[in-house]
Amino acid sequence: MSISDNISRVQERIRAACERSGREPAEVTLVAVSKTFPAESIRAAYEAGLRDFGENRVQEAEEKAPALADLDITWRLIGRLQSNKVRRAAELFQWVDSVDSEPLATKLDRALAGRGVRLRVMLEVNLGGEETKGGFREDSLPGAAETIGKLPWLDVQGLMVIPPWKENPADARPYFRRLRELSERVKRKAGLEMRHLSMGMSHDFEVAIEEGATMIRLGTAIFGER
Ligand SMILES: *Cc1c(COP(=O)(O)O)cnc(C)c1O
């Protein structure tokens, strides 16, 4: 299967999941997770109509981006950002979907102040309480969102989650539902607009759409096994 065939099949599945849940496919942004895949694969996905690409490492994105400078790509960082790479990340990415601490948010804000461009960010939530994953704990999120929401150069657009791995995608549903409920609580407490929920990967994106995802992050389903 080619990348464009994979994308057609994914789009069909997005349509079906939207239909089941009374939603419009236009409400769901397909983010192509291109980590480990070369620039040519990204170009093929772009030619098939995708515009949002997610990378989990700053250096890898920096290596690929120059070969794709002629394309109107929205680059999104979806992996953990080390504080020594904040400045470089702020230059390359239009979105950071994985803001996972207040100090990181503050550093990003400072790095952006000199450039005069606001960065769109998502706050990553660690709903499973897993030690190996980054993200805000559920109880600390409302306060943190309120603080981060006041930083002038960050535009908080929503929440992101990577739930604990479940063999059966249906078992991820409670996490997706919790993220949506948490988002409603944070919006009220922090007075933020937060329109987006980034949840669902190749394995479970249909369930995430049924639970209100506005962004799904797919690697394997588009580019193949890593
Ligand atoms: C790799 C990755 C994905 C994509 O995973 P697939 O299972 O290949 O779809 C999504 N989100 C994050 C944060 C990732 O690191």
Short mmCIF file of C-alpha atoms and ligand atoms in Angstrom, two decimals:
data_model
loop_
_atom_site.label_atom_id
_atom_site.label_comp_id
_atom_site.label_asym_id
_atom_site.label_seq_id
_atom_site.Cartn_x
_atom_site.Cartn_y
_atom_site.Cartn_z
CA MET A 1 0.00 0.00 0.00
CA SER A 2 1.26 3.46 -0.85
CA ILE A 3 1.17 6.40 1.54
CA SER A 4 -1.68 7.95 -0.44
CA ASP A 5 -3.66 4.68 -0.30
CA ASN A 6 -3.09 4.57 3.46
CA ILE A 7 -4.34 8.13 3.80
CA SER A 8 -7.47 7.38 1.76
CA ARG A 9 -8.25 4.42 3.99
CA VAL A 10 -7.67 6.44 7.15
CA GLN A 11 -9.91 9.23 5.85
CA GLU A 12 -12.65 6.70 5.18
CA ARG A 13 -12.35 5.42 8.75
CA ILE A 14 -12.44 9.00 10.09
CA ARG A 15 -15.63 9.62 8.10
CA ALA A 16 -17.23 6.45 9.47
CA ALA A 17 -16.28 7.27 13.08
CA CYS A 18 -17.67 10.80 12.65
CA GLU A 19 -20.88 9.44 11.22
CA ARG A 20 -21.33 7.05 14.16
CA SER A 21 -20.91 9.92 16.61
CA GLY A 22 -22.79 12.67 14.79
CA ARG A 23 -19.68 14.71 14.02
CA GLU A 24 -18.25 16.34 10.90
CA PRO A 25 -14.94 15.06 9.49
CA ALA A 26 -13.86 18.70 9.14
CA GLU A 27 -13.77 18.90 12.96
CA VAL A 28 -10.94 16.37 13.08
CA THR A 29 -7.42 17.34 12.03
CA LEU A 30 -5.29 14.45 10.89
CA VAL A 31 -1.75 14.96 12.17
CA ALA A 32 0.72 12.74 10.32
CA VAL A 33 3.39 11.57 12.73
CA SER A 34 6.47 11.39 10.54
CA LYS A 35 9.15 10.55 13.14
CA THR A 36 11.74 8.10 11.75
CA PHE A 37 10.40 8.56 8.19
CA PRO A 38 12.35 10.53 5.58
CA ALA A 39 11.45 13.83 3.93
CA GLU A 40 10.24 12.01 0.78
CA SER A 41 7.55 10.24 2.81
CA ILE A 42 6.41 13.58 4.23
CA ARG A 43 6.27 15.02 0.70
CA ALA A 44 4.14 12.08 -0.46
CA ALA A 45 1.70 12.62 2.41
CA TYR A 46 1.60 16.34 1.65
CA GLU A 47 0.80 15.61 -1.98
CA ALA A 48 -2.05 13.41 -0.78
CA GLY A 49 -3.44 16.47 1.00
CA LEU A 50 -2.03 16.45 4.54
CA ARG A 51 -0.64 19.67 6.03
CA ASP A 52 0.02 18.89 9.71
CA PHE A 53 3.11 16.87 10.57
CA GLY A 54 4.21 15.76 14.01
CA GLU A 55 7.80 15.06 15.03
CA ASN A 56 8.97 13.99 18.47
CA ARG A 57 12.58 15.22 18.30
CA VAL A 58 13.78 18.74 17.51
CA GLN A 59 16.97 17.61 15.84
CA GLU A 60 15.25 15.13 13.54
CA ALA A 61 12.74 17.79 12.45
CA GLU A 62 15.56 20.26 11.80
CA GLU A 63 17.25 17.71 9.56
CA LYS A 64 14.15 17.12 7.43
CA ALA A 65 12.57 20.57 7.27
CA PRO A 66 15.03 22.21 4.82
CA ALA A 67 14.22 19.65 2.08
CA LEU A 68 10.53 20.53 2.50
CA ALA A 69 10.85 24.31 2.73
CA ASP A 70 8.81 24.74 -0.47
CA LEU A 71 5.74 23.17 1.20
CA ASP A 72 3.18 24.91 3.40
CA ILE A 73 3.61 22.51 6.31
CA THR A 74 2.44 23.05 9.87
CA TRP A 75 5.15 21.49 12.02
CA ARG A 76 4.09 20.19 15.40
CA LEU A 77 6.30 18.96 18.19
CA ILE A 78 4.65 16.00 19.90
CA GLY A 79 7.53 14.69 22.04
CA ARG A 80 9.27 15.77 25.20
CA LEU A 81 11.12 19.06 24.81
CA GLN A 82 14.42 19.43 26.67
CA SER A 83 15.04 22.88 28.04
CA ASN A 84 18.30 23.28 26.07
CA LYS A 85 16.34 22.89 22.80
CA VAL A 86 13.55 25.32 23.56
CA ARG A 87 14.95 28.13 21.44
CA ARG A 88 15.42 25.89 18.40
CA ALA A 89 11.97 24.39 18.84
CA ALA A 90 10.45 27.87 18.97
CA GLU A 91 12.04 28.67 15.61
CA LEU A 92 10.92 25.57 13.77
CA PHE A 93 7.53 24.52 15.13
CA GLN A 94 4.24 26.35 14.78
CA TRP A 95 2.71 24.21 17.51
CA VAL A 96 4.11 22.43 20.55
CA ASP A 97 1.54 19.79 21.43
CA SER A 98 3.52 18.39 24.36
CA VAL A 99 3.96 21.20 26.89
CA ASP A 100 4.28 19.23 30.11
CA SER A 101 5.43 21.63 32.84
CA GLU A 102 5.19 25.25 33.92
CA PRO A 103 8.98 25.81 33.71
CA LEU A 104 8.95 24.59 30.11
CA ALA A 105 6.06 26.91 29.27
CA THR A 106 7.90 29.84 30.83
CA LYS A 107 11.07 29.08 28.87
CA LEU A 108 9.12 28.84 25.62
CA ASP A 109 7.38 32.12 26.34
CA ARG A 110 10.72 33.86 26.93
CA ALA A 111 12.21 32.38 23.76
CA LEU A 112 9.25 33.67 21.76
CA ALA A 113 9.24 37.15 23.23
CA GLY A 114 12.22 38.13 21.09
CA ARG A 115 10.56 36.93 17.90
CA GLY A 116 7.18 38.57 18.24
CA VAL A 117 5.25 35.47 17.15
CA ARG A 118 2.81 33.60 19.35
CA LEU A 119 3.18 29.84 19.56
CA ARG A 120 0.16 27.59 19.74
CA VAL A 121 0.51 24.96 22.43
CA MET A 122 -1.32 21.99 23.86
CA LEU A 123 -0.91 20.87 27.47
CA GLU A 124 -0.05 17.20 27.82
CA VAL A 125 -1.86 15.34 30.59
CA ASN A 126 -0.61 12.15 32.21
CA LEU A 127 -3.96 10.55 32.96
CA GLY A 128 -2.54 7.11 33.69
CA GLY A 129 -0.08 8.50 36.27
CA GLU A 130 2.71 6.61 34.49
CA GLU A 131 6.24 7.40 35.68
CA THR A 132 7.71 6.91 32.21
CA LYS A 133 5.47 9.51 30.59
CA GLY A 134 5.53 13.26 30.79
CA GLY A 135 2.55 15.46 31.34
CA PHE A 136 0.61 17.27 34.01
CA ARG A 137 -1.13 15.27 36.68
CA GLU A 138 -4.85 15.75 36.53
CA ASP A 139 -5.05 17.57 39.88
CA SER A 140 -2.33 20.09 39.00
CA LEU A 141 -3.63 20.89 35.54
CA PRO A 142 -6.31 23.51 36.26
CA GLY A 143 -3.90 25.71 38.21
CA ALA A 144 -1.08 25.22 35.71
CA ALA A 145 -3.35 26.03 32.77
CA GLU A 146 -4.42 29.23 34.45
CA THR A 147 -0.79 30.31 34.89
CA ILE A 148 0.30 29.26 31.41
CA GLY A 149 -2.78 30.86 29.89
CA LYS A 150 -1.49 34.23 31.10
CA LEU A 151 1.88 33.94 29.33
CA PRO A 152 1.73 36.51 26.51
CA TRP A 153 3.48 34.50 23.79
CA LEU A 154 1.76 31.15 24.28
CA ASP A 155 -1.69 30.48 22.91
CA VAL A 156 -3.13 27.52 24.82
CA GLN A 157 -5.28 25.63 22.35
CA GLY A 158 -6.18 22.48 24.26
CA LEU A 159 -5.12 19.24 25.90
CA MET A 160 -3.20 16.22 24.67
CA VAL A 161 -3.03 12.72 26.08
CA ILE A 162 -1.18 9.48 25.41
CA PRO A 163 -3.14 6.98 27.49
CA PRO A 164 -1.59 3.79 28.87
CA TRP A 165 -1.26 1.14 26.16
CA LYS A 166 -4.33 -1.09 25.89
CA GLU A 167 -4.53 -4.10 23.63
CA ASN A 168 -8.20 -3.43 23.02
CA PRO A 169 -8.78 0.14 21.73
CA ALA A 170 -12.16 0.27 23.51
CA ASP A 171 -10.25 0.16 26.81
CA ALA A 172 -8.77 3.59 26.00
CA ARG A 173 -12.25 5.12 25.92
CA PRO A 174 -12.39 6.04 29.64
CA TYR A 175 -9.15 8.04 29.25
CA PHE A 176 -10.44 9.92 26.22
CA ARG A 177 -13.65 10.68 28.04
CA ARG A 178 -11.74 11.90 31.09
CA LEU A 179 -9.63 14.21 28.96
CA ARG A 180 -12.77 15.77 27.52
CA GLU A 181 -14.30 16.25 30.97
CA LEU A 182 -11.05 17.64 32.30
CA SER A 183 -10.92 20.09 29.43
CA GLU A 184 -14.38 21.41 30.33
CA ARG A 185 -13.30 21.89 33.95
CA VAL A 186 -10.08 23.66 32.97
CA LYS A 187 -11.88 25.94 30.56
CA ARG A 188 -14.18 27.10 33.34
CA LYS A 189 -11.43 27.46 35.94
CA ALA A 190 -8.79 29.07 33.74
CA GLY A 191 -11.18 30.98 31.50
CA LEU A 192 -9.39 29.69 28.41
CA GLU A 193 -11.04 28.93 25.11
CA MET A 194 -9.17 25.63 24.50
CA ARG A 195 -10.96 24.26 21.48
CA HIS A 196 -8.81 21.20 20.90
CA LEU A 197 -8.40 17.68 22.20
CA SER A 198 -5.43 15.82 20.73
CA MET A 199 -6.09 12.16 21.40
CA GLY A 200 -6.01 8.91 19.46
CA MET A 201 -3.21 7.19 17.56
CA SER A 202 -3.19 4.54 14.81
CA HIS A 203 -4.43 1.89 17.19
CA ASP A 204 -7.38 3.72 18.75
CA PHE A 205 -8.21 6.87 16.79
CA GLU A 206 -11.78 5.85 16.00
CA VAL A 207 -12.62 5.54 19.68
CA ALA A 208 -10.96 8.93 20.29
CA ILE A 209 -13.10 10.53 17.57
CA GLU A 210 -16.22 9.08 19.14
CA GLU A 211 -15.15 10.74 22.40
CA GLY A 212 -14.57 14.16 20.84
CA ALA A 213 -10.99 14.26 19.51
CA THR A 214 -10.32 17.27 17.29
CA MET A 215 -6.79 16.11 16.46
CA ILE A 216 -5.63 12.57 15.94
CA ARG A 217 -1.93 11.71 15.65
CA LEU A 218 -1.24 8.85 13.27
CA GLY A 219 2.13 7.43 12.32
CA THR A 220 1.90 3.73 11.53
CA ALA A 221 -1.48 3.91 9.78
CA ILE A 222 -0.05 6.44 7.29
CA PHE A 223 3.63 5.62 6.88
CA GLY A 224 3.78 1.94 7.93
CA GLU A 225 5.64 0.23 10.76
CA ARG A 226 8.61 2.07 12.24
C1 LIG B 1 4.69 8.08 17.68
C2 LIG B 1 3.58 8.89 18.24
C3 LIG B 1 2.29 8.84 17.68
C4 LIG B 1 1.91 7.94 16.51
O1 LIG B 1 1.86 6.61 16.89
P1 LIG B 1 1.25 5.49 15.88
O2 LIG B 1 0.89 4.40 16.79
O3 LIG B 1 2.36 5.12 14.96
O4 LIG B 1 0.11 6.09 15.19
C5 LIG B 1 1.33 9.66 18.23
N1 LIG B 1 1.59 10.48 19.26
C6 LIG B 1 2.81 10.55 19.82
C7 LIG B 1 3.03 11.48 20.96
C8 LIG B 1 3.84 9.76 19.34
O5 LIG B 1 5.06 9.83 19.91
#
